Amino acid sequence: MSSPVLELVSVTAGYGDNPIVRDFSARLQAGTITTLIGGNGAGKSTLLRAIYGTNKFFSGQIVFKDEPVERLPPWERLKRGIGFVPQGRCNFPAMSVGENLKMGCYTLASSRHDVAIERVVSLFPLLRERWRTEAGNLSGGQQQILEMAMVLLLQPSLLLLDEPSLGLSPKMQGDVFATVQRIAATGVTVLVVEQNVRGALLISDRALVMEQGRKFMEGPAAEVRTDPRIRQAYLGGNIQTAA
Ligand SMILES: Nc1ncnc2c1ncn2[C@@H]1O[C@H](COP(=O)(O)OP(=O)(O)OP(=O)(O)O)[C@@H](O)[C@H]1O
C-alpha cells in the first residue's frame, strides 16, 4: 500500500492539563473520505484541532506527507497542505462571495489569486452565480460550500471538516455531501466529523469510531455502517442498505 497522506501515531491531545484524545492512531490514504464518528463530547473536534495544531498536543506523532508536523504551528501546517473548516459559520457575512474568496487568498502571492479563484469557482459554479451576493445572505448550505472553497483556494491535500451539514435541511445536507465527494474526486483527502452519520457513511470510504477519546473501531464505511453496535448507537438501530 502507498504511504498514507496522514498518519496519526498514538496521538494524545486536549486542552490545558487535560488530555481528551488518547493514544489515537489512524492512516488516511490519498483521495479518500474518512468519517470520524462518536457520541457528544467523545473528542472528535479535539482530534481535528490536534491535526491542525490549535490545541494542546501531549504525545504521539502526526505524520503528514511523510513528515512529522505535530510541533509545527497551524499556519505552517496550512502552508504544507492541511486545510481546516471548523464548526459553525466562518465567512465574512457582510462581504460578497467574491470578496470572501479574495480574502481567502491572503496567504497567496497576488499573482496567483485569479488562478486560484477561477479554479474553485469552476469546481463550484454556484459561487460564480452568487459572486455579488453577500455571504450572510446565502443559504446555510451555500455558506458551507463557500467556506470549503475558501480553504481549497490554498490547494490543501488534506481537508478537515467539522460538522459541515450541521443545522442544514436534508436537501442542503445532500448538496454539502455531494460537494465533499467532488472535492475528494480532485485528489484531496478528507477527514470529516458529521452528526449525520448515515449520510456521511454513505459518501465515505472509511470510518473511524471514537469513544471517550479513544479509537473504538475502524474499517471500510460500508462495513462500519452495518455493524450492529454502530446501528444501535448512531443509526437508530435501522439502516438503509442501498448505497
Ligand atoms: N476549548 C476547550 N477547552 C477545554 N475543554 C474543551 C474545549 N473544547 C472541548 N473541550 C472538552 O473536550 C471534550 C471533547 O469535546 P469535543 O468538542 O472534542 O467533542 P466532540 O466529539 O466533537 O463532541 P460534539 O459532537 O458534541 O461536538 C469535552 O469534554 C469538552 O468539554
PDB file of C-alpha atoms and ligand atoms in Angstrom:
ATOM      1  CA  MET A   1       0.000   0.000   0.000  1.00  0.00           C
ATOM      2  CA  SER A   2       1.287   3.522  -0.786  1.00  0.00           C
ATOM      3  CA  SER A   3       2.310   5.693   2.150  1.00  0.00           C
ATOM      4  CA  PRO A   4      -0.642   7.494   3.719  1.00  0.00           C
ATOM      5  CA  VAL A   5      -1.198  11.239   3.355  1.00  0.00           C
ATOM      6  CA  LEU A   6      -1.792  11.425   7.078  1.00  0.00           C
ATOM      7  CA  GLU A   7      -0.654   9.052   9.773  1.00  0.00           C
ATOM      8  CA  LEU A   8      -1.629   9.527  13.408  1.00  0.00           C
ATOM      9  CA  VAL A   9       0.563   7.575  15.781  1.00  0.00           C
ATOM     10  CA  SER A  10      -0.695   7.237  19.370  1.00  0.00           C
ATOM     11  CA  VAL A  11      -1.898  10.849  19.396  1.00  0.00           C
ATOM     12  CA  THR A  12      -2.798  12.223  22.805  1.00  0.00           C
ATOM     13  CA  ALA A  13      -4.136  15.791  22.771  1.00  0.00           C
ATOM     14  CA  GLY A  14      -6.545  18.078  24.613  1.00  0.00           C
ATOM     15  CA  TYR A  15      -6.663  21.375  26.485  1.00  0.00           C
ATOM     16  CA  GLY A  16      -4.607  22.746  29.380  1.00  0.00           C
ATOM     17  CA  ASP A  17      -3.663  19.812  31.566  1.00  0.00           C
ATOM     18  CA  ASN A  18      -6.478  17.626  30.202  1.00  0.00           C
ATOM     19  CA  PRO A  19      -5.797  15.020  27.571  1.00  0.00           C
ATOM     20  CA  ILE A  20      -9.099  14.354  25.772  1.00  0.00           C
ATOM     21  CA  VAL A  21      -7.999  12.286  22.780  1.00  0.00           C
ATOM     22  CA  ARG A  22      -5.825   9.401  23.912  1.00  0.00           C
ATOM     23  CA  ASP A  23      -3.466   7.094  22.093  1.00  0.00           C
ATOM     24  CA  PHE A  24      -5.290   7.565  18.787  1.00  0.00           C
ATOM     25  CA  SER A  25      -3.732   6.006  15.682  1.00  0.00           C
ATOM     26  CA  ALA A  26      -5.031   6.052  12.105  1.00  0.00           C
ATOM     27  CA  ARG A  27      -3.875   6.245   8.480  1.00  0.00           C
ATOM     28  CA  LEU A  28      -5.607   8.179   5.699  1.00  0.00           C
ATOM     29  CA  GLN A  29      -4.872   7.347   2.058  1.00  0.00           C
ATOM     30  CA  ALA A  30      -4.852   9.985  -0.719  1.00  0.00           C
ATOM     31  CA  GLY A  31      -8.190  10.989  -2.200  1.00  0.00           C
ATOM     32  CA  THR A  32     -10.256   9.070   0.340  1.00  0.00           C
ATOM     33  CA  ILE A  33     -13.074  10.322   2.550  1.00  0.00           C
ATOM     34  CA  THR A  34     -12.995   9.180   6.172  1.00  0.00           C
ATOM     35  CA  THR A  35     -15.818   9.879   8.616  1.00  0.00           C
ATOM     36  CA  LEU A  36     -14.995  10.281  12.276  1.00  0.00           C
ATOM     37  CA  ILE A  37     -17.944   9.099  14.353  1.00  0.00           C
ATOM     38  CA  GLY A  38     -18.516   9.364  18.085  1.00  0.00           C
ATOM     39  CA  GLY A  39     -21.002  10.470  20.711  1.00  0.00           C
ATOM     40  CA  ASN A  40     -21.266  14.007  22.089  1.00  0.00           C
ATOM     41  CA  GLY A  41     -18.039  15.008  23.770  1.00  0.00           C
ATOM     42  CA  ALA A  42     -16.146  11.941  22.517  1.00  0.00           C
ATOM     43  CA  GLY A  43     -13.300  14.170  21.332  1.00  0.00           C
ATOM     44  CA  LYS A  44     -13.894  14.329  17.567  1.00  0.00           C
ATOM     45  CA  SER A  45     -13.408  18.101  17.229  1.00  0.00           C
ATOM     46  CA  THR A  46     -10.441  17.845  19.576  1.00  0.00           C
ATOM     47  CA  LEU A  47      -8.771  15.352  17.232  1.00  0.00           C
ATOM     48  CA  LEU A  48      -9.324  17.642  14.205  1.00  0.00           C
ATOM     49  CA  ARG A  49      -7.868  20.580  16.162  1.00  0.00           C
ATOM     50  CA  ALA A  50      -4.867  18.442  17.133  1.00  0.00           C
ATOM     51  CA  ILE A  51      -4.210  17.633  13.471  1.00  0.00           C
ATOM     52  CA  TYR A  52      -4.416  21.348  12.607  1.00  0.00           C
ATOM     53  CA  GLY A  53      -2.441  22.365  15.687  1.00  0.00           C
ATOM     54  CA  THR A  54      -4.851  24.580  17.597  1.00  0.00           C
ATOM     55  CA  ASN A  55      -4.929  22.782  20.940  1.00  0.00           C
ATOM     56  CA  LYS A  56      -2.531  21.137  23.346  1.00  0.00           C
ATOM     57  CA  PHE A  57      -0.524  18.235  21.985  1.00  0.00           C
ATOM     58  CA  PHE A  58       0.679  15.852  24.672  1.00  0.00           C
ATOM     59  CA  SER A  59       2.338  12.945  22.880  1.00  0.00           C
ATOM     60  CA  GLY A  60       2.458  10.782  19.785  1.00  0.00           C
ATOM     61  CA  GLN A  61       3.182  11.736  16.198  1.00  0.00           C
ATOM     62  CA  ILE A  62       1.280  13.360  13.329  1.00  0.00           C
ATOM     63  CA  VAL A  63       2.961  12.478  10.056  1.00  0.00           C
ATOM     64  CA  PHE A  64       1.737  14.452   7.069  1.00  0.00           C
ATOM     65  CA  LYS A  65       3.150  13.587   3.653  1.00  0.00           C
ATOM     66  CA  ASP A  66       5.986  11.643   5.331  1.00  0.00           C
ATOM     67  CA  GLU A  67       7.000  14.468   7.681  1.00  0.00           C
ATOM     68  CA  PRO A  68       6.206  14.945  11.370  1.00  0.00           C
ATOM     69  CA  VAL A  69       4.133  18.105  11.844  1.00  0.00           C
ATOM     70  CA  GLU A  70       2.942  17.815  15.447  1.00  0.00           C
ATOM     71  CA  ARG A  71       5.282  20.546  16.677  1.00  0.00           C
ATOM     72  CA  LEU A  72       4.515  22.987  13.853  1.00  0.00           C
ATOM     73  CA  PRO A  73       2.158  25.976  14.283  1.00  0.00           C
ATOM     74  CA  PRO A  74      -1.176  25.878  12.388  1.00  0.00           C
ATOM     75  CA  TRP A  75      -0.065  28.364   9.716  1.00  0.00           C
ATOM     76  CA  GLU A  76       2.893  26.132   8.886  1.00  0.00           C
ATOM     77  CA  ARG A  77       0.622  23.077   8.641  1.00  0.00           C
ATOM     78  CA  LEU A  78      -1.707  25.080   6.384  1.00  0.00           C
ATOM     79  CA  LYS A  79       1.246  26.007   4.184  1.00  0.00           C
ATOM     80  CA  ARG A  80       2.161  22.330   3.911  1.00  0.00           C
ATOM     81  CA  GLY A  81      -1.346  21.397   2.823  1.00  0.00           C
ATOM     82  CA  ILE A  82      -3.584  20.802   5.830  1.00  0.00           C
ATOM     83  CA  GLY A  83      -6.840  22.763   5.486  1.00  0.00           C
ATOM     84  CA  PHE A  84      -9.445  23.060   8.254  1.00  0.00           C
ATOM     85  CA  VAL A  85     -13.062  24.223   8.107  1.00  0.00           C
ATOM     86  CA  PRO A  86     -14.155  24.485  11.744  1.00  0.00           C
ATOM     87  CA  GLN A  87     -17.674  24.003  13.044  1.00  0.00           C
ATOM     88  CA  GLY A  88     -20.095  26.930  12.634  1.00  0.00           C
ATOM     89  CA  ARG A  89     -20.032  29.856  10.237  1.00  0.00           C
ATOM     90  CA  CYS A  90     -16.580  31.148   9.361  1.00  0.00           C
ATOM     91  CA  ASN A  91     -17.046  33.525   6.438  1.00  0.00           C
ATOM     92  CA  PHE A  92     -17.289  37.325   6.302  1.00  0.00           C
ATOM     93  CA  PRO A  93     -21.092  37.695   6.202  1.00  0.00           C
ATOM     94  CA  ALA A  94     -21.215  41.371   5.202  1.00  0.00           C
ATOM     95  CA  MET A  95     -18.843  40.822   2.277  1.00  0.00           C
ATOM     96  CA  SER A  96     -19.798  39.415  -1.108  1.00  0.00           C
ATOM     97  CA  VAL A  97     -18.916  35.901  -2.236  1.00  0.00           C
ATOM     98  CA  GLY A  98     -16.229  37.382  -4.499  1.00  0.00           C
ATOM     99  CA  GLU A  99     -14.756  39.436  -1.653  1.00  0.00           C
ATOM    100  CA  ASN A 100     -14.753  36.373   0.624  1.00  0.00           C
ATOM    101  CA  LEU A 101     -12.834  34.405  -1.982  1.00  0.00           C
ATOM    102  CA  LYS A 102     -10.356  37.254  -2.364  1.00  0.00           C
ATOM    103  CA  MET A 103      -9.910  37.298   1.432  1.00  0.00           C
ATOM    104  CA  GLY A 104      -9.281  33.544   1.301  1.00  0.00           C
ATOM    105  CA  CYS A 105      -6.291  34.210  -0.991  1.00  0.00           C
ATOM    106  CA  TYR A 106      -4.476  36.338   1.598  1.00  0.00           C
ATOM    107  CA  THR A 107      -1.597  33.913   2.063  1.00  0.00           C
ATOM    108  CA  LEU A 108      -1.046  33.509  -1.697  1.00  0.00           C
ATOM    109  CA  ALA A 109       1.135  35.771  -3.839  1.00  0.00           C
ATOM    110  CA  SER A 110      -1.184  38.272  -5.555  1.00  0.00           C
ATOM    111  CA  SER A 111      -0.145  36.911  -8.962  1.00  0.00           C
ATOM    112  CA  ARG A 112      -1.831  33.608  -8.013  1.00  0.00           C
ATOM    113  CA  HIS A 113      -5.179  34.989  -6.813  1.00  0.00           C
ATOM    114  CA  ASP A 114      -7.060  34.963 -10.120  1.00  0.00           C
ATOM    115  CA  VAL A 115      -5.988  31.411 -10.995  1.00  0.00           C
ATOM    116  CA  ALA A 116      -6.882  30.130  -7.516  1.00  0.00           C
ATOM    117  CA  ILE A 117     -10.316  31.762  -7.591  1.00  0.00           C
ATOM    118  CA  GLU A 118     -11.028  30.554 -11.118  1.00  0.00           C
ATOM    119  CA  ARG A 119     -10.165  27.013 -10.037  1.00  0.00           C
ATOM    120  CA  VAL A 120     -12.644  26.978  -7.144  1.00  0.00           C
ATOM    121  CA  VAL A 121     -15.476  28.728  -8.991  1.00  0.00           C
ATOM    122  CA  SER A 122     -15.073  26.198 -11.811  1.00  0.00           C
ATOM    123  CA  LEU A 123     -15.451  23.437  -9.218  1.00  0.00           C
ATOM    124  CA  PHE A 124     -18.439  25.176  -7.602  1.00  0.00           C
ATOM    125  CA  PRO A 125     -20.296  27.205 -10.286  1.00  0.00           C
ATOM    126  CA  LEU A 126     -22.760  28.349  -7.624  1.00  0.00           C
ATOM    127  CA  LEU A 127     -20.065  30.708  -6.334  1.00  0.00           C
ATOM    128  CA  ARG A 128     -19.750  32.362  -9.740  1.00  0.00           C
ATOM    129  CA  GLU A 129     -23.539  32.735  -9.936  1.00  0.00           C
ATOM    130  CA  ARG A 130     -23.627  34.301  -6.471  1.00  0.00           C
ATOM    131  CA  TRP A 131     -20.439  36.324  -6.916  1.00  0.00           C
ATOM    132  CA  ARG A 132     -22.013  39.626  -5.811  1.00  0.00           C
ATOM    133  CA  THR A 133     -24.290  38.212  -3.096  1.00  0.00           C
ATOM    134  CA  GLU A 134     -23.370  38.987   0.499  1.00  0.00           C
ATOM    135  CA  ALA A 135     -22.194  35.746   2.107  1.00  0.00           C
ATOM    136  CA  GLY A 136     -24.605  36.288   5.002  1.00  0.00           C
ATOM    137  CA  ASN A 137     -27.495  36.176   2.525  1.00  0.00           C
ATOM    138  CA  LEU A 138     -26.558  32.751   1.153  1.00  0.00           C
ATOM    139  CA  SER A 139     -28.373  29.686   2.484  1.00  0.00           C
ATOM    140  CA  GLY A 140     -26.581  27.697   5.195  1.00  0.00           C
ATOM    141  CA  GLY A 141     -25.518  25.038   2.698  1.00  0.00           C
ATOM    142  CA  GLN A 142     -24.213  27.636   0.257  1.00  0.00           C
ATOM    143  CA  GLN A 143     -22.224  29.299   3.048  1.00  0.00           C
ATOM    144  CA  GLN A 144     -20.711  25.927   3.925  1.00  0.00           C
ATOM    145  CA  ILE A 145     -19.693  25.429   0.291  1.00  0.00           C
ATOM    146  CA  LEU A 146     -18.174  28.941   0.242  1.00  0.00           C
ATOM    147  CA  GLU A 147     -16.190  28.158   3.398  1.00  0.00           C
ATOM    148  CA  MET A 148     -14.849  24.925   1.933  1.00  0.00           C
ATOM    149  CA  ALA A 149     -13.946  26.812  -1.258  1.00  0.00           C
ATOM    150  CA  MET A 150     -12.068  29.468   0.760  1.00  0.00           C
ATOM    151  CA  VAL A 151      -9.834  26.761   2.216  1.00  0.00           C
ATOM    152  CA  LEU A 152      -9.491  24.993  -1.162  1.00  0.00           C
ATOM    153  CA  LEU A 153      -8.040  28.199  -2.653  1.00  0.00           C
ATOM    154  CA  LEU A 154      -4.811  27.166  -0.945  1.00  0.00           C
ATOM    155  CA  GLN A 155      -4.881  23.712  -2.596  1.00  0.00           C
ATOM    156  CA  PRO A 156      -4.642  21.613   0.569  1.00  0.00           C
ATOM    157  CA  SER A 157      -4.022  17.906   0.139  1.00  0.00           C
ATOM    158  CA  LEU A 158      -5.891  17.182   3.380  1.00  0.00           C
ATOM    159  CA  LEU A 159      -9.197  18.824   4.277  1.00  0.00           C
ATOM    160  CA  LEU A 160     -10.540  18.598   7.827  1.00  0.00           C
ATOM    161  CA  LEU A 161     -14.285  19.296   8.055  1.00  0.00           C
ATOM    162  CA  ASP A 162     -16.062  19.704  11.378  1.00  0.00           C
ATOM    163  CA  GLU A 163     -19.817  19.123  11.087  1.00  0.00           C
ATOM    164  CA  PRO A 164     -20.304  20.598   7.605  1.00  0.00           C
ATOM    165  CA  SER A 165     -24.008  19.694   7.457  1.00  0.00           C
ATOM    166  CA  LEU A 166     -24.956  20.854  10.962  1.00  0.00           C
ATOM    167  CA  GLY A 167     -28.212  22.815  11.011  1.00  0.00           C
ATOM    168  CA  LEU A 168     -28.926  22.313   7.296  1.00  0.00           C
ATOM    169  CA  SER A 169     -32.105  20.999   5.715  1.00  0.00           C
ATOM    170  CA  PRO A 170     -31.926  17.434   4.321  1.00  0.00           C
ATOM    171  CA  LYS A 171     -31.711  18.852   0.767  1.00  0.00           C
ATOM    172  CA  MET A 172     -28.829  21.160   1.709  1.00  0.00           C
ATOM    173  CA  GLN A 173     -27.100  18.347   3.585  1.00  0.00           C
ATOM    174  CA  GLY A 174     -27.221  16.371   0.349  1.00  0.00           C
ATOM    175  CA  ASP A 175     -25.659  19.303  -1.526  1.00  0.00           C
ATOM    176  CA  VAL A 176     -22.866  19.557   1.012  1.00  0.00           C
ATOM    177  CA  PHE A 177     -22.179  15.802   0.897  1.00  0.00           C
ATOM    178  CA  ALA A 178     -22.096  15.925  -2.912  1.00  0.00           C
ATOM    179  CA  THR A 179     -19.629  18.795  -2.668  1.00  0.00           C
ATOM    180  CA  VAL A 180     -17.398  16.804  -0.335  1.00  0.00           C
ATOM    181  CA  GLN A 181     -17.404  13.955  -2.872  1.00  0.00           C
ATOM    182  CA  ARG A 182     -16.434  16.354  -5.662  1.00  0.00           C
ATOM    183  CA  ILE A 183     -13.576  17.683  -3.543  1.00  0.00           C
ATOM    184  CA  ALA A 184     -12.260  14.159  -2.863  1.00  0.00           C
ATOM    185  CA  ALA A 185     -12.572  13.333  -6.571  1.00  0.00           C
ATOM    186  CA  THR A 186      -9.963  16.055  -7.238  1.00  0.00           C
ATOM    187  CA  GLY A 187      -7.490  14.042  -5.124  1.00  0.00           C
ATOM    188  CA  VAL A 188      -7.961  15.838  -1.801  1.00  0.00           C
ATOM    189  CA  THR A 189      -8.045  13.565   1.252  1.00  0.00           C
ATOM    190  CA  VAL A 190     -10.983  14.383   3.526  1.00  0.00           C
ATOM    191  CA  LEU A 191     -11.485  13.718   7.230  1.00  0.00           C
ATOM    192  CA  VAL A 192     -14.992  14.711   8.248  1.00  0.00           C
ATOM    193  CA  VAL A 193     -16.809  14.830  11.575  1.00  0.00           C
ATOM    194  CA  GLU A 194     -20.549  14.577  10.982  1.00  0.00           C
ATOM    195  CA  GLN A 195     -23.698  14.456  13.098  1.00  0.00           C
ATOM    196  CA  ASN A 196     -25.472  12.957  10.067  1.00  0.00           C
ATOM    197  CA  VAL A 197     -23.709   9.630  10.476  1.00  0.00           C
ATOM    198  CA  ARG A 198     -25.872   7.843   7.930  1.00  0.00           C
ATOM    199  CA  GLY A 199     -25.268  10.455   5.201  1.00  0.00           C
ATOM    200  CA  ALA A 200     -21.565  10.705   5.969  1.00  0.00           C
ATOM    201  CA  LEU A 201     -21.028   6.940   5.893  1.00  0.00           C
ATOM    202  CA  LEU A 202     -22.726   6.747   2.510  1.00  0.00           C
ATOM    203  CA  ILE A 203     -20.155   9.085   0.928  1.00  0.00           C
ATOM    204  CA  SER A 204     -17.138   7.794   2.863  1.00  0.00           C
ATOM    205  CA  ASP A 205     -14.537   5.193   2.029  1.00  0.00           C
ATOM    206  CA  ARG A 206     -13.625   4.547   5.638  1.00  0.00           C
ATOM    207  CA  ALA A 207     -14.865   5.287   9.123  1.00  0.00           C
ATOM    208  CA  LEU A 208     -13.161   5.824  12.450  1.00  0.00           C
ATOM    209  CA  VAL A 209     -15.238   5.444  15.581  1.00  0.00           C
ATOM    210  CA  MET A 210     -14.198   7.232  18.759  1.00  0.00           C
ATOM    211  CA  GLU A 211     -15.442   6.654  22.285  1.00  0.00           C
ATOM    212  CA  GLN A 212     -14.239   8.695  25.228  1.00  0.00           C
ATOM    213  CA  GLY A 213     -11.242   9.937  23.288  1.00  0.00           C
ATOM    214  CA  ARG A 214     -10.042   6.522  22.169  1.00  0.00           C
ATOM    215  CA  LYS A 215     -10.412   4.664  18.902  1.00  0.00           C
ATOM    216  CA  PHE A 216     -13.183   2.136  19.289  1.00  0.00           C
ATOM    217  CA  MET A 217     -13.458   0.798  15.751  1.00  0.00           C
ATOM    218  CA  GLU A 218     -12.270   1.475  12.216  1.00  0.00           C
ATOM    219  CA  GLY A 219     -12.877  -0.015   8.810  1.00  0.00           C
ATOM    220  CA  PRO A 220     -14.466   0.447   5.414  1.00  0.00           C
ATOM    221  CA  ALA A 221     -17.532   2.707   5.754  1.00  0.00           C
ATOM    222  CA  ALA A 222     -19.768   0.053   4.207  1.00  0.00           C
ATOM    223  CA  GLU A 223     -18.765  -2.403   6.930  1.00  0.00           C
ATOM    224  CA  VAL A 224     -18.954   0.043   9.809  1.00  0.00           C
ATOM    225  CA  ARG A 225     -22.468   1.128   8.844  1.00  0.00           C
ATOM    226  CA  THR A 226     -23.755  -2.422   9.026  1.00  0.00           C
ATOM    227  CA  ASP A 227     -22.077  -3.200  12.361  1.00  0.00           C
ATOM    228  CA  PRO A 228     -24.829  -3.840  14.931  1.00  0.00           C
ATOM    229  CA  ARG A 229     -23.132  -1.654  17.576  1.00  0.00           C
ATOM    230  CA  ILE A 230     -22.930   1.284  15.181  1.00  0.00           C
ATOM    231  CA  ARG A 231     -26.505   0.773  14.011  1.00  0.00           C
ATOM    232  CA  GLN A 232     -27.674   0.765  17.592  1.00  0.00           C
ATOM    233  CA  ALA A 233     -25.642   3.736  18.789  1.00  0.00           C
ATOM    234  CA  TYR A 234     -25.651   6.074  15.790  1.00  0.00           C
ATOM    235  CA  LEU A 235     -28.227   4.939  13.255  1.00  0.00           C
ATOM    236  CA  GLY A 236     -31.318   4.457  15.383  1.00  0.00           C
ATOM    237  CA  GLY A 237     -30.995   0.696  15.083  1.00  0.00           C
ATOM    238  CA  ASN A 238     -32.118   0.959  11.481  1.00  0.00           C
ATOM    239  CA  ILE A 239     -30.095   1.288   8.312  1.00  0.00           C
ATOM    240  CA  GLN A 240     -30.574   1.737   4.594  1.00  0.00           C
ATOM    241  CA  THR A 241     -28.706  -0.977   2.782  1.00  0.00           C
ATOM    242  CA  ALA A 242     -28.631   0.751  -0.596  1.00  0.00           C
ATOM    243  CA  ALA A 243     -25.527   2.899  -1.127  1.00  0.00           C
TER     244      ALA A 243
HETATM  245  N1  LIG B   1     -11.677  24.718  24.185  1.00  0.00           N
HETATM  246  C1  LIG B   1     -11.843  23.757  25.096  1.00  0.00           C
HETATM  247  N2  LIG B   1     -11.271  23.863  26.322  1.00  0.00           N
HETATM  248  C2  LIG B   1     -11.421  22.880  27.243  1.00  0.00           C
HETATM  249  N3  LIG B   1     -12.124  21.741  27.040  1.00  0.00           N
HETATM  250  C3  LIG B   1     -12.709  21.602  25.855  1.00  0.00           C
HETATM  251  C4  LIG B   1     -12.606  22.587  24.813  1.00  0.00           C
HETATM  252  N4  LIG B   1     -13.298  22.149  23.734  1.00  0.00           N
HETATM  253  C5  LIG B   1     -13.807  20.943  24.077  1.00  0.00           C
HETATM  254  N5  LIG B   1     -13.453  20.619  25.334  1.00  0.00           N
HETATM  255  C6  LIG B   1     -13.813  19.385  26.037  1.00  0.00           C
HETATM  256  O1  LIG B   1     -13.294  18.270  25.319  1.00  0.00           O
HETATM  257  C7  LIG B   1     -14.212  17.191  25.341  1.00  0.00           C
HETATM  258  C8  LIG B   1     -14.447  16.710  23.928  1.00  0.00           C
HETATM  259  O2  LIG B   1     -15.037  17.763  23.189  1.00  0.00           O
HETATM  260  P1  LIG B   1     -15.119  17.735  21.593  1.00  0.00           P
HETATM  261  O3  LIG B   1     -15.741  19.019  21.178  1.00  0.00           O
HETATM  262  O4  LIG B   1     -13.802  17.366  21.035  1.00  0.00           O
HETATM  263  O5  LIG B   1     -16.122  16.529  21.393  1.00  0.00           O
HETATM  264  P2  LIG B   1     -16.920  16.090  20.096  1.00  0.00           P
HETATM  265  O6  LIG B   1     -16.768  14.615  19.994  1.00  0.00           O
HETATM  266  O7  LIG B   1     -16.516  16.911  18.935  1.00  0.00           O
HETATM  267  O8  LIG B   1     -18.398  16.402  20.564  1.00  0.00           O
HETATM  268  P3  LIG B   1     -19.669  17.065  19.840  1.00  0.00           P
HETATM  269  O9  LIG B   1     -20.193  16.028  18.906  1.00  0.00           O
HETATM  270  O10 LIG B   1     -20.587  17.312  20.985  1.00  0.00           O
HETATM  271  O11 LIG B   1     -19.183  18.305  19.140  1.00  0.00           O
HETATM  272  C9  LIG B   1     -15.477  17.696  26.050  1.00  0.00           C
HETATM  273  O12 LIG B   1     -15.435  17.239  27.370  1.00  0.00           O
HETATM  274  C10 LIG B   1     -15.327  19.183  26.014  1.00  0.00           C
HETATM  275  O13 LIG B   1     -15.913  19.788  27.137  1.00  0.00           O
END
